[in-house]
DNA sequence: CGGCGATTGTGAATCGGATTACAATCGCCT
DNA sequence: AGGCGATTGTAATCCGATTCACAATCGCCG
């Protein structure tokens, strides 16, 4: 009893958000290495693939524990599983989608989500013509059913793909339904209360920040 | 001659990339204010809208010059025009799209690009069944015509929406065609040589970094 | 079994971006 | 004209993230 390792009872300090945002990158690279049959990888090699310094990777990982072996590197399979655990990806997540327009449809039929454990299980739209239609195996519901449906399935993640003018209003309603993570495609600086996480996807912003460097052309 | 102001001949120092990435945010907010008929805005008000400190906005702008008036704030119209100038948005940009699948089609028919001065003028796909089809007014071309077409139209911006397995290869070809800004939707850590700018759009990464905060659920 | 090259984990040093704080300036009101 | 509240622009400071640097540890080989 005296020499118990206490390995599992590590207190995780406040981890900088930038670090959390890099973890999925590490995970993805490890999955690829794993598929290629690689069993061990050093921070050096990982850094090369991801175009970052080995020290940063080691530092990032050190927030969560000790996963490597000196002189060897990291077991790809082990680190991969640990990262999944840390990120909460050892389980599957149900995702709700609001706004079944062109983008919404592309998202529903996107094959890249399910393999990562994200399942779009419900879709909502305000347009009566959309309601009742079936897209990619799921039936579009009226916004009247939003709360009911989201709460019944205990969905905590939502994707917003409605026009900018209605995005904040939709987001507010999702927050009321206890959704805790929102991926917003509308080009607005949306506001959410503290416990809720928000990420924006905005191709126009990305283009506009790149043209700065093309001014000379 | 002696007291010339030298206003226009300001040497812009190396501006941090984070600053450049915030400018389009400012611009967008100014456009909205302008549409609402607002003529003057303070960094205070701007900061409130964008959920950031007034000082940061002032600091960011100070990299490029002096645009405000003490005691008043900024002329919305003037600052808006200056930002457009700085970002290279006073002109229109031609954009090439590679990969006319589900996502590619959604992008082509997305109405949010043209108003900002980004025009998708050419689309390319490796699949012979796609080639020749017309999507949103433009005809899909074979990859054989990539260099020829891109160079002929002097296109410097491209969007990549091909499967991950082919994305790096496509990006390399675009770089060879003198494309200088690439918006990549494929989930890979793509590599480009220094003069070329790259931004990635990756909804799965965004979701995976949010679940970290949902672990308790 | 001991020495060696490789690699981790992390405190310390460094770097760069954010914030603070304030002098300078403005428009306005009386 | 002069005083006042508001606001900018920026130098100085703070703070957090990145990088450095190295002791500790590992596997391996002779
Ligand atoms: N299409 C793209 O490639 C793309 C890319 C980036 C961002 N976006 C953004 O994504 C959003 C959707 O784009 P889109 O091209 O799919 O537009 P769209 O008009 O094709 O679809 C919008 C859908 O939202 C629905 N809707 C409108 N108000 C609603 C509300 N209050 N509640 C629920 N549903 C509502 C509409 O009925 C429609 O079906 C926009 O904000 C757009 O700027 C689109
Ligand atoms: N659909 C989405 O919502 C979505 C979202 C985010 C990211 N993505 C990513 O965008 C990419 C495209 O997704 P999609 O759903 O449109 O896939 P898709 O299979 O529908 O379309 C891919 C298209 O690329 C073409 N293509 C394949 N190899 C090519 C090559 N070497 N050169 C030129 N064209 C080639 C194919 O012929 C096809 O038309 C993928 O990398 C995907 O991970 C998609």
PDB file of C-alpha atoms (C1' of nucleotides) in Angstrom, chain C residues 10-24:
ATOM      1  C1'  DT C  10      10.867  19.927 -17.123  1.00  0.00           C
ATOM      2  C1'  DG C  11      12.867  24.061 -14.714  1.00  0.00           C
ATOM      3  C1'  DA C  12      14.795  28.285 -16.415  1.00  0.00           C
ATOM      4  C1'  DA C  13      15.403  31.592 -19.906  1.00  0.00           C
ATOM      5  C1'  DT C  14      13.528  33.901 -23.622  1.00  0.00           C
ATOM      6  C1'  DC C  15      10.301  35.818 -26.638  1.00  0.00           C
ATOM      7  C1'  DG C  16       6.341  38.119 -28.243  1.00  0.00           C
ATOM      8  C1'  DG C  17       1.762  39.546 -27.775  1.00  0.00           C
ATOM      9  C1'  DA C  18      -1.674  41.748 -24.557  1.00  0.00           C
ATOM     10  C1'  DT C  19      -2.598  45.103 -21.205  1.00  0.00           C
ATOM     11  C1'  DT C  20      -1.828  49.166 -18.676  1.00  0.00           C
ATOM     12  C1'  DA C  21      -1.370  53.807 -18.197  1.00  0.00           C
ATOM     13  C1'  DC C  22      -1.026  58.289 -19.619  1.00  0.00           C
ATOM     14  C1'  DA C  23       0.259  62.431 -22.364  1.00  0.00           C
ATOM     15  C1'  DA C  24      -1.642  64.551 -26.348  1.00  0.00           C
TER      16       DA C  24
END
